Amino acid sequence: MLEHAYRRRFRQGLSVRSFMLARLQRLYPLYALAFILSLPFLLGQLAAGAPDRAQTILGLLCSALMLPTPDPAHLDADLYPFNFAAWSLFFEVAANLLFAALGKRLDTKSVICLVGGFALALVVCATMGWLGFGIEADKRGVLGGGPTWETFGAGVIRVGFSFFAGVLVYRFYETARLPAARPGFAISAFALVTAILALDFPSSLDLALSLFSVIVVFPLAITICARFDPPRGAFANMMQTLGLLSYGIYVLQVVTFHAVEACARHLEVQSALVGLVAIPVVAAVAYAATVFVDVPVRLTMKQALKGLA
């Protein structure tokens, strides 16, 4: 997406500052909304006597600024203790900064070198258990890592590979001029990715198959699906809506799930269905937040920050 939107603008002289301000306008409004919605839970922790009040207050301040919370006493602490999902946003912003710093100098050969380097680092570090890979394998899979301080290095490699692989996929998509993908191919690619994410690989093959999926299967599947042009109508509208809501769903999922869980406890409901109920609630919250908060706030920020670009 960023490659499509900004490559030509970098060639025309777009500055790093202007690019990063644009990314701030895109990412911060819904992140800030998630933080504000989580405040009742956080203040409740303080009122109830949080075990480490100073650390909780530090977390509040850092979270408000979209920064990770330092916690040298606990290496397994989350970078974003109040919105777990925000860890990848931090790494994405870092990747965005590198992307902007390289700007028009980032030719395709350089992208291939970056993707190859990160892929090699991913294979070696995941195999050897370096930089935090494997520490959270029971919770987040053999390639999990990045949300906590002890797996920070794994996050750098994961996001570095995925970000620049996305840039490379787009450049291939743009220059190869491949024919449009048939619906059957696109559906098969989507089904394959879904199956890989849903199923557990045998433990003896888990690492190898996970690496193959991430480095080979997923980029190919994305390339195929990108070549699929859905027919106009309800299906195309649904795809557009899902794309519109994707960021809101991601950044608001944690606080919304907490709210649904709190309601379930208050109503003394104990059922696995609570999780299923939370899914449409998250989608509805993301839709309302995108339409009524994100879009107008971004327009306001664009006007307010115009002089700084």
mmCIF file of N, CA and C in Angstrom, residues 157-279:
data_model
loop_
_atom_site.group_PDB
_atom_site.id
_atom_site.type_symbol
_atom_site.label_atom_id
_atom_site.label_comp_id
_atom_site.label_asym_id
_atom_site.label_seq_id
_atom_site.Cartn_x
_atom_site.Cartn_y
_atom_site.Cartn_z
ATOM 1 N N ILE A 157 12.899 -8.584 13.047
ATOM 2 C CA ILE A 157 13.079 -9.432 11.866
ATOM 3 C C ILE A 157 11.741 -9.742 11.208
ATOM 4 N N ARG A 158 10.737 -10.068 12.007
ATOM 5 C CA ARG A 158 9.422 -10.402 11.449
ATOM 6 C C ARG A 158 8.851 -9.246 10.640
ATOM 7 N N VAL A 159 8.838 -8.062 11.231
ATOM 8 C CA VAL A 159 8.248 -6.910 10.547
ATOM 9 C C VAL A 159 9.145 -6.441 9.407
ATOM 10 N N GLY A 160 10.465 -6.508 9.596
ATOM 11 C CA GLY A 160 11.367 -6.123 8.519
ATOM 12 C C GLY A 160 11.151 -6.966 7.276
ATOM 13 N N PHE A 161 11.027 -8.284 7.471
ATOM 14 C CA PHE A 161 10.790 -9.155 6.315
ATOM 15 C C PHE A 161 9.431 -8.880 5.694
ATOM 16 N N SER A 162 8.383 -8.868 6.511
ATOM 17 C CA SER A 162 7.034 -8.743 5.959
ATOM 18 C C SER A 162 6.822 -7.395 5.269
ATOM 19 N N PHE A 163 7.376 -6.324 5.836
ATOM 20 C CA PHE A 163 7.185 -4.999 5.237
ATOM 21 C C PHE A 163 7.839 -4.922 3.862
ATOM 22 N N PHE A 164 9.109 -5.286 3.783
ATOM 23 C CA PHE A 164 9.808 -5.142 2.508
ATOM 24 C C PHE A 164 9.425 -6.241 1.521
ATOM 25 N N ALA A 165 8.948 -7.389 2.015
ATOM 26 C CA ALA A 165 8.379 -8.386 1.109
ATOM 27 C C ALA A 165 7.125 -7.822 0.450
ATOM 28 N N GLY A 166 6.348 -7.054 1.209
ATOM 29 C CA GLY A 166 5.177 -6.400 0.635
ATOM 30 C C GLY A 166 5.556 -5.408 -0.448
ATOM 31 N N VAL A 167 6.621 -4.645 -0.208
ATOM 32 C CA VAL A 167 7.113 -3.705 -1.225
ATOM 33 C C VAL A 167 7.526 -4.460 -2.484
ATOM 34 N N LEU A 168 8.232 -5.584 -2.298
ATOM 35 C CA LEU A 168 8.701 -6.368 -3.442
ATOM 36 C C LEU A 168 7.528 -6.985 -4.200
ATOM 37 N N VAL A 169 6.542 -7.496 -3.479
ATOM 38 C CA VAL A 169 5.360 -8.072 -4.131
ATOM 39 C C VAL A 169 4.667 -7.017 -4.986
ATOM 40 N N TYR A 170 4.553 -5.796 -4.463
ATOM 41 C CA TYR A 170 3.892 -4.749 -5.245
ATOM 42 C C TYR A 170 4.698 -4.413 -6.500
ATOM 43 N N ARG A 171 6.012 -4.345 -6.377
ATOM 44 C CA ARG A 171 6.818 -4.016 -7.562
ATOM 45 C C ARG A 171 6.707 -5.114 -8.613
ATOM 46 N N PHE A 172 6.653 -6.365 -8.157
ATOM 47 C CA PHE A 172 6.454 -7.469 -9.097
ATOM 48 C C PHE A 172 5.077 -7.358 -9.740
ATOM 49 N N TYR A 173 4.080 -7.058 -8.923
ATOM 50 C CA TYR A 173 2.707 -6.890 -9.408
ATOM 51 C C TYR A 173 2.632 -5.773 -10.448
ATOM 52 N N GLU A 174 3.384 -4.713 -10.219
ATOM 53 C CA GLU A 174 3.329 -3.538 -11.088
ATOM 54 C C GLU A 174 4.055 -3.761 -12.402
ATOM 55 N N THR A 175 5.164 -4.497 -12.377
ATOM 56 C CA THR A 175 6.006 -4.617 -13.568
ATOM 57 C C THR A 175 5.770 -5.894 -14.364
ATOM 58 N N ALA A 176 5.290 -6.959 -13.715
ATOM 59 C CA ALA A 176 5.163 -8.241 -14.406
ATOM 60 C C ALA A 176 3.992 -8.257 -15.380
ATOM 61 N N ARG A 177 2.987 -7.414 -15.130
ATOM 62 C CA ARG A 177 1.808 -7.350 -15.995
ATOM 63 C C ARG A 177 1.168 -8.724 -16.168
ATOM 64 N N LEU A 178 0.972 -9.406 -15.079
ATOM 65 C CA LEU A 178 0.356 -10.725 -15.117
ATOM 66 C C LEU A 178 -1.126 -10.603 -15.452
ATOM 67 N N PRO A 179 -1.707 -11.634 -16.067
ATOM 68 C CA PRO A 179 -3.148 -11.593 -16.342
ATOM 69 C C PRO A 179 -3.947 -11.636 -15.047
ATOM 70 N N ALA A 180 -5.174 -11.174 -15.127
ATOM 71 C CA ALA A 180 -6.040 -11.190 -13.947
ATOM 72 C C ALA A 180 -6.235 -12.620 -13.466
ATOM 73 N N ALA A 181 -6.254 -12.792 -12.154
ATOM 74 C CA ALA A 181 -6.442 -14.128 -11.579
ATOM 75 C C ALA A 181 -7.911 -14.524 -11.661
ATOM 76 N N ARG A 182 -8.148 -15.769 -11.996
ATOM 77 C CA ARG A 182 -9.519 -16.271 -12.016
ATOM 78 C C ARG A 182 -10.028 -16.409 -10.585
ATOM 79 N N PRO A 183 -11.343 -16.324 -10.404
ATOM 80 C CA PRO A 183 -11.897 -16.454 -9.050
ATOM 81 C C PRO A 183 -11.454 -17.725 -8.342
ATOM 82 N N GLY A 184 -11.383 -18.823 -9.087
ATOM 83 C CA GLY A 184 -10.990 -20.091 -8.473
ATOM 84 C C GLY A 184 -9.589 -20.049 -7.893
ATOM 85 N N PHE A 185 -8.656 -19.393 -8.600
ATOM 86 C CA PHE A 185 -7.287 -19.285 -8.104
ATOM 87 C C PHE A 185 -7.232 -18.407 -6.854
ATOM 88 N N ALA A 186 -7.942 -17.287 -6.896
ATOM 89 C CA ALA A 186 -7.936 -16.387 -5.740
ATOM 90 C C ALA A 186 -8.561 -17.052 -4.521
ATOM 91 N N ILE A 187 -9.678 -17.741 -4.725
ATOM 92 C CA ILE A 187 -10.338 -18.428 -3.607
ATOM 93 C C ILE A 187 -9.441 -19.532 -3.060
ATOM 94 N N SER A 188 -8.766 -20.256 -3.950
ATOM 95 C CA SER A 188 -7.859 -21.327 -3.510
ATOM 96 C C SER A 188 -6.690 -20.762 -2.710
ATOM 97 N N ALA A 189 -6.136 -19.640 -3.171
ATOM 98 C CA ALA A 189 -5.026 -19.017 -2.440
ATOM 99 C C ALA A 189 -5.481 -18.566 -1.060
ATOM 100 N N PHE A 190 -6.662 -17.952 -0.996
ATOM 101 C CA PHE A 190 -7.204 -17.508 0.292
ATOM 102 C C PHE A 190 -7.472 -18.699 1.206
ATOM 103 N N ALA A 191 -8.032 -19.770 0.644
ATOM 104 C CA ALA A 191 -8.337 -20.962 1.444
ATOM 105 C C ALA A 191 -7.059 -21.612 1.967
ATOM 106 N N LEU A 192 -6.005 -21.618 1.145
ATOM 107 C CA LEU A 192 -4.738 -22.212 1.574
ATOM 108 C C LEU A 192 -4.149 -21.441 2.748
ATOM 109 N N VAL A 193 -4.134 -20.123 2.662
ATOM 110 C CA VAL A 193 -3.608 -19.306 3.758
ATOM 111 C C VAL A 193 -4.441 -19.509 5.021
ATOM 112 N N THR A 194 -5.761 -19.540 4.868
ATOM 113 C CA THR A 194 -6.643 -19.758 6.018
ATOM 114 C C THR A 194 -6.364 -21.102 6.674
ATOM 115 N N ALA A 195 -6.179 -22.138 5.856
ATOM 116 C CA ALA A 195 -5.908 -23.474 6.393
ATOM 117 C C ALA A 195 -4.577 -23.508 7.132
ATOM 118 N N ILE A 196 -3.560 -22.858 6.573
ATOM 119 C CA ILE A 196 -2.250 -22.829 7.229
ATOM 120 C C ILE A 196 -2.343 -22.152 8.591
ATOM 121 N N LEU A 197 -3.103 -21.059 8.657
ATOM 122 C CA LEU A 197 -3.238 -20.325 9.914
ATOM 123 C C LEU A 197 -4.083 -21.080 10.931
ATOM 124 N N ALA A 198 -5.032 -21.879 10.448
ATOM 125 C CA ALA A 198 -5.969 -22.550 11.351
ATOM 126 C C ALA A 198 -5.453 -23.888 11.867
ATOM 127 N N LEU A 199 -4.640 -24.561 11.072
ATOM 128 C CA LEU A 199 -4.213 -25.914 11.419
ATOM 129 C C LEU A 199 -2.863 -25.903 12.129
ATOM 130 N N ASP A 200 -2.639 -26.926 12.928
ATOM 131 C CA ASP A 200 -1.347 -27.106 13.594
ATOM 132 C C ASP A 200 -0.490 -28.065 12.783
ATOM 133 N N PHE A 201 0.728 -27.648 12.470
ATOM 134 C CA PHE A 201 1.657 -28.543 11.797
ATOM 135 C C PHE A 201 2.191 -29.567 12.798
ATOM 136 N N PRO A 202 2.600 -30.750 12.329
ATOM 137 C CA PRO A 202 3.275 -31.703 13.226
ATOM 138 C C PRO A 202 4.505 -31.044 13.846
ATOM 139 N N SER A 203 4.753 -31.316 15.110
ATOM 140 C CA SER A 203 5.836 -30.634 15.823
ATOM 141 C C SER A 203 7.189 -30.797 15.138
ATOM 142 N N SER A 204 7.412 -31.965 14.522
ATOM 143 C CA SER A 204 8.706 -32.207 13.884
ATOM 144 C C SER A 204 8.894 -31.373 12.616
ATOM 145 N N LEU A 205 7.788 -30.941 12.014
ATOM 146 C CA LEU A 205 7.857 -30.168 10.775
ATOM 147 C C LEU A 205 7.399 -28.726 10.951
ATOM 148 N N ASP A 206 7.033 -28.372 12.169
ATOM 149 C CA ASP A 206 6.399 -27.074 12.412
ATOM 150 C C ASP A 206 7.268 -25.907 11.944
ATOM 151 N N LEU A 207 8.522 -25.887 12.358
ATOM 152 C CA LEU A 207 9.390 -24.763 12.019
ATOM 153 C C LEU A 207 9.618 -24.677 10.516
ATOM 154 N N ALA A 208 9.947 -25.803 9.893
ATOM 155 C CA ALA A 208 10.238 -25.802 8.459
ATOM 156 C C ALA A 208 9.021 -25.373 7.646
ATOM 157 N N LEU A 209 7.853 -25.916 7.974
ATOM 158 C CA LEU A 209 6.646 -25.573 7.228
ATOM 159 C C LEU A 209 6.201 -24.137 7.498
ATOM 160 N N SER A 210 6.408 -23.676 8.724
ATOM 161 C CA SER A 210 6.051 -22.288 9.037
ATOM 162 C C SER A 210 6.935 -21.315 8.259
ATOM 163 N N LEU A 211 8.234 -21.593 8.212
ATOM 164 C CA LEU A 211 9.148 -20.744 7.446
ATOM 165 C C LEU A 211 8.797 -20.761 5.961
ATOM 166 N N PHE A 212 8.513 -21.941 5.431
ATOM 167 C CA PHE A 212 8.147 -22.055 4.014
ATOM 168 C C PHE A 212 6.863 -21.280 3.726
ATOM 169 N N SER A 213 5.919 -21.369 4.643
ATOM 170 C CA SER A 213 4.649 -20.655 4.462
ATOM 171 C C SER A 213 4.864 -19.150 4.434
ATOM 172 N N VAL A 214 5.646 -18.649 5.394
ATOM 173 C CA VAL A 214 5.847 -17.203 5.517
ATOM 174 C C VAL A 214 6.680 -16.649 4.365
ATOM 175 N N ILE A 215 7.724 -17.358 3.984
ATOM 176 C CA ILE A 215 8.661 -16.837 2.988
ATOM 177 C C ILE A 215 8.196 -17.081 1.553
ATOM 178 N N VAL A 216 7.479 -18.181 1.322
ATOM 179 C CA VAL A 216 7.104 -18.554 -0.047
ATOM 180 C C VAL A 216 5.592 -18.492 -0.281
ATOM 181 N N VAL A 217 4.834 -19.235 0.527
ATOM 182 C CA VAL A 217 3.400 -19.398 0.249
ATOM 183 C C VAL A 217 2.634 -18.084 0.389
ATOM 184 N N PHE A 218 2.831 -17.394 1.499
ATOM 185 C CA PHE A 218 2.048 -16.177 1.745
ATOM 186 C C PHE A 218 2.290 -15.093 0.687
ATOM 187 N N PRO A 219 3.563 -14.788 0.319
ATOM 188 C CA PRO A 219 3.760 -13.789 -0.743
ATOM 189 C C PRO A 219 3.130 -14.196 -2.074
ATOM 190 N N LEU A 220 3.216 -15.489 -2.416
ATOM 191 C CA LEU A 220 2.594 -15.946 -3.662
ATOM 192 C C LEU A 220 1.080 -15.815 -3.596
ATOM 193 N N ALA A 221 0.507 -16.172 -2.448
ATOM 194 C CA ALA A 221 -0.944 -16.066 -2.287
ATOM 195 C C ALA A 221 -1.400 -14.612 -2.398
ATOM 196 N N ILE A 222 -0.635 -13.706 -1.796
ATOM 197 C CA ILE A 222 -0.982 -12.281 -1.877
ATOM 198 C C ILE A 222 -0.888 -11.791 -3.320
ATOM 199 N N THR A 223 0.135 -12.244 -4.041
ATOM 200 C CA THR A 223 0.283 -11.856 -5.444
ATOM 201 C C THR A 223 -0.910 -12.315 -6.266
ATOM 202 N N ILE A 224 -1.345 -13.553 -6.040
ATOM 203 C CA ILE A 224 -2.497 -14.089 -6.781
ATOM 204 C C ILE A 224 -3.766 -13.310 -6.447
ATOM 205 N N CYS A 225 -4.000 -13.096 -5.163
ATOM 206 C CA CYS A 225 -5.221 -12.384 -4.754
ATOM 207 C C CYS A 225 -5.214 -10.934 -5.230
ATOM 208 N N ALA A 226 -4.018 -10.334 -5.309
ATOM 209 C CA ALA A 226 -3.931 -8.954 -5.794
ATOM 210 C C ALA A 226 -4.306 -8.851 -7.267
ATOM 211 N N ARG A 227 -4.157 -9.955 -8.001
ATOM 212 C CA ARG A 227 -4.512 -9.965 -9.425
ATOM 213 C C ARG A 227 -5.988 -10.268 -9.651
ATOM 214 N N PHE A 228 -6.719 -10.518 -8.572
ATOM 215 C CA PHE A 228 -8.148 -10.820 -8.696
ATOM 216 C C PHE A 228 -8.957 -9.532 -8.610
ATOM 217 N N ASP A 229 -9.760 -9.293 -9.615
ATOM 218 C CA ASP A 229 -10.603 -8.094 -9.654
ATOM 219 C C ASP A 229 -12.047 -8.525 -9.432
ATOM 220 N N PRO A 230 -12.566 -8.376 -8.216
ATOM 221 C CA PRO A 230 -13.923 -8.866 -7.937
ATOM 222 C C PRO A 230 -14.962 -8.131 -8.770
ATOM 223 N N PRO A 231 -15.976 -8.840 -9.238
ATOM 224 C CA PRO A 231 -17.026 -8.175 -10.017
ATOM 225 C C PRO A 231 -17.769 -7.152 -9.172
ATOM 226 N N ARG A 232 -18.222 -6.108 -9.819
ATOM 227 C CA ARG A 232 -18.946 -5.073 -9.098
ATOM 228 C C ARG A 232 -20.218 -5.652 -8.484
ATOM 229 N N GLY A 233 -20.547 -5.120 -7.324
ATOM 230 C CA GLY A 233 -21.739 -5.612 -6.647
ATOM 231 C C GLY A 233 -21.476 -5.824 -5.178
ATOM 232 N N ALA A 234 -22.269 -6.704 -4.582
ATOM 233 C CA ALA A 234 -22.202 -6.918 -3.138
ATOM 234 C C ALA A 234 -20.838 -7.435 -2.704
ATOM 235 N N PHE A 235 -20.257 -8.356 -3.483
ATOM 236 C CA PHE A 235 -18.978 -8.944 -3.087
ATOM 237 C C PHE A 235 -17.870 -7.894 -3.094
ATOM 238 N N ALA A 236 -17.826 -7.091 -4.142
ATOM 239 C CA ALA A 236 -16.804 -6.038 -4.216
ATOM 240 C C ALA A 236 -16.994 -5.023 -3.094
ATOM 241 N N ASN A 237 -18.237 -4.698 -2.803
ATOM 242 C CA ASN A 237 -18.517 -3.760 -1.707
ATOM 243 C C ASN A 237 -18.064 -4.329 -0.367
ATOM 244 N N MET A 238 -18.276 -5.645 -0.185
ATOM 245 C CA MET A 238 -17.851 -6.285 1.055
ATOM 246 C C MET A 238 -16.333 -6.237 1.190
ATOM 247 N N MET A 239 -15.615 -6.501 0.085
ATOM 248 C CA MET A 239 -14.162 -6.446 0.113
ATOM 249 C C MET A 239 -13.674 -5.038 0.454
ATOM 250 N N GLN A 240 -14.330 -4.042 -0.134
ATOM 251 C CA GLN A 240 -13.960 -2.653 0.158
ATOM 252 C C GLN A 240 -14.184 -2.313 1.627
ATOM 253 N N THR A 241 -15.308 -2.777 2.155
ATOM 254 C CA THR A 241 -15.633 -2.490 3.555
ATOM 255 C C THR A 241 -14.637 -3.152 4.491
ATOM 256 N N LEU A 242 -14.281 -4.400 4.200
ATOM 257 C CA LEU A 242 -13.303 -5.099 5.037
ATOM 258 C C LEU A 242 -11.953 -4.387 5.005
ATOM 259 N N GLY A 243 -11.570 -3.907 3.833
ATOM 260 C CA GLY A 243 -10.326 -3.151 3.746
ATOM 261 C C GLY A 243 -10.385 -1.866 4.546
ATOM 262 N N LEU A 244 -11.536 -1.202 4.491
ATOM 263 C CA LEU A 244 -11.720 0.040 5.240
ATOM 264 C C LEU A 244 -11.627 -0.194 6.744
ATOM 265 N N LEU A 245 -12.159 -1.347 7.195
ATOM 266 C CA LEU A 245 -12.245 -1.612 8.631
ATOM 267 C C LEU A 245 -11.021 -2.314 9.202
ATOM 268 N N SER A 246 -10.115 -2.782 8.358
ATOM 269 C CA SER A 246 -9.049 -3.674 8.826
ATOM 270 C C SER A 246 -8.213 -3.056 9.942
ATOM 271 N N TYR A 247 -7.820 -1.791 9.784
ATOM 272 C CA TYR A 247 -6.993 -1.171 10.826
ATOM 273 C C TYR A 247 -7.787 -0.964 12.105
ATOM 274 N N GLY A 248 -9.027 -0.517 11.981
ATOM 275 C CA GLY A 248 -9.862 -0.321 13.164
ATOM 276 C C GLY A 248 -10.080 -1.605 13.935
ATOM 277 N N ILE A 249 -10.322 -2.687 13.211
ATOM 278 C CA ILE A 249 -10.503 -3.987 13.871
ATOM 279 C C ILE A 249 -9.237 -4.365 14.626
ATOM 280 N N TYR A 250 -8.092 -4.147 13.983
ATOM 281 C CA TYR A 250 -6.834 -4.547 14.615
ATOM 282 C C TYR A 250 -6.558 -3.762 15.887
ATOM 283 N N VAL A 251 -6.655 -2.444 15.811
ATOM 284 C CA VAL A 251 -6.216 -1.623 16.937
ATOM 285 C C VAL A 251 -7.256 -1.554 18.055
ATOM 286 N N LEU A 252 -8.529 -1.829 17.741
ATOM 287 C CA LEU A 252 -9.585 -1.746 18.755
ATOM 288 C C LEU A 252 -9.986 -3.103 19.321
ATOM 289 N N GLN A 253 -9.391 -4.173 18.819
ATOM 290 C CA GLN A 253 -9.832 -5.505 19.224
ATOM 291 C C GLN A 253 -9.630 -5.765 20.715
ATOM 292 N N VAL A 254 -8.520 -5.329 21.279
ATOM 293 C CA VAL A 254 -8.207 -5.658 22.670
ATOM 294 C C VAL A 254 -9.196 -5.008 23.624
ATOM 295 N N VAL A 255 -9.392 -3.700 23.488
ATOM 296 C CA VAL A 255 -10.292 -3.006 24.412
ATOM 297 C C VAL A 255 -11.731 -3.478 24.227
ATOM 298 N N THR A 256 -12.122 -3.806 23.000
ATOM 299 C CA THR A 256 -13.492 -4.281 22.768
ATOM 300 C C THR A 256 -13.703 -5.650 23.389
ATOM 301 N N PHE A 257 -12.729 -6.530 23.244
ATOM 302 C CA PHE A 257 -12.836 -7.852 23.876
ATOM 303 C C PHE A 257 -12.895 -7.720 25.393
ATOM 304 N N HIS A 258 -12.100 -6.804 25.955
ATOM 305 C CA HIS A 258 -12.150 -6.582 27.406
ATOM 306 C C HIS A 258 -13.541 -6.125 27.833
ATOM 307 N N ALA A 259 -14.148 -5.238 27.039
ATOM 308 C CA ALA A 259 -15.484 -4.737 27.376
ATOM 309 C C ALA A 259 -16.523 -5.852 27.302
ATOM 310 N N VAL A 260 -16.435 -6.686 26.279
ATOM 311 C CA VAL A 260 -17.376 -7.810 26.148
ATOM 312 C C VAL A 260 -17.197 -8.789 27.302
ATOM 313 N N GLU A 261 -15.939 -9.059 27.661
ATOM 314 C CA GLU A 261 -15.676 -9.956 28.796
ATOM 315 C C GLU A 261 -16.225 -9.380 30.092
ATOM 316 N N ALA A 262 -16.066 -8.069 30.291
ATOM 317 C CA ALA A 262 -16.581 -7.427 31.505
ATOM 318 C C ALA A 262 -18.103 -7.529 31.569
ATOM 319 N N CYS A 263 -18.763 -7.330 30.435
ATOM 320 C CA CYS A 263 -20.227 -7.464 30.395
ATOM 321 C C CYS A 263 -20.648 -8.898 30.691
ATOM 322 N N ALA A 264 -19.914 -9.852 30.134
ATOM 323 C CA ALA A 264 -20.248 -11.258 30.367
ATOM 324 C C ALA A 264 -20.095 -11.624 31.838
ATOM 325 N N ARG A 265 -19.033 -11.115 32.479
ATOM 326 C CA ARG A 265 -18.853 -11.390 33.908
ATOM 327 C C ARG A 265 -19.969 -10.748 34.726
ATOM 328 N N HIS A 266 -20.344 -9.531 34.360
ATOM 329 C CA HIS A 266 -21.413 -8.829 35.088
ATOM 330 C C HIS A 266 -22.735 -9.582 34.973
ATOM 331 N N LEU A 267 -22.972 -10.171 33.796
ATOM 332 C CA LEU A 267 -24.208 -10.927 33.574
ATOM 333 C C LEU A 267 -24.075 -12.386 33.986
ATOM 334 N N GLU A 268 -22.876 -12.726 34.512
ATOM 335 C CA GLU A 268 -22.588 -14.092 34.951
ATOM 336 C C GLU A 268 -22.758 -15.096 33.811
ATOM 337 N N VAL A 269 -22.283 -14.692 32.645
ATOM 338 C CA VAL A 269 -22.308 -15.568 31.477
ATOM 339 C C VAL A 269 -20.934 -16.198 31.320
ATOM 340 N N GLN A 270 -20.892 -17.502 31.325
ATOM 341 C CA GLN A 270 -19.634 -18.228 31.150
ATOM 342 C C GLN A 270 -19.810 -19.203 29.992
ATOM 343 N N SER A 271 -19.339 -18.804 28.847
ATOM 344 C CA SER A 271 -19.528 -19.631 27.659
ATOM 345 C C SER A 271 -18.501 -19.259 26.613
ATOM 346 N N ALA A 272 -18.137 -20.266 25.811
ATOM 347 C CA ALA A 272 -17.227 -20.002 24.695
ATOM 348 C C ALA A 272 -17.883 -19.101 23.657
ATOM 349 N N LEU A 273 -19.212 -19.004 23.712
ATOM 350 C CA LEU A 273 -19.924 -18.153 22.768
ATOM 351 C C LEU A 273 -19.610 -16.674 22.973
ATOM 352 N N VAL A 274 -19.098 -16.328 24.157
ATOM 353 C CA VAL A 274 -18.749 -14.932 24.419
ATOM 354 C C VAL A 274 -17.730 -14.446 23.387
ATOM 355 N N GLY A 275 -16.764 -15.301 23.079
ATOM 356 C CA GLY A 275 -15.768 -14.936 22.074
ATOM 357 C C GLY A 275 -16.380 -14.743 20.699
ATOM 358 N N LEU A 276 -17.350 -15.601 20.350
ATOM 359 C CA LEU A 276 -18.016 -15.468 19.056
ATOM 360 C C LEU A 276 -18.856 -14.196 18.995
ATOM 361 N N VAL A 277 -19.486 -13.866 20.106
ATOM 362 C CA VAL A 277 -20.280 -12.636 20.164
ATOM 363 C C VAL A 277 -19.377 -11.415 19.996
ATOM 364 N N ALA A 278 -18.165 -11.514 20.538
ATOM 365 C CA ALA A 278 -17.246 -10.370 20.483
ATOM 366 C C ALA A 278 -16.828 -10.027 19.059
ATOM 367 N N ILE A 279 -16.817 -11.012 18.163
ATOM 368 C CA ILE A 279 -16.336 -10.766 16.797
ATOM 369 C C ILE A 279 -17.191 -9.728 16.067
#
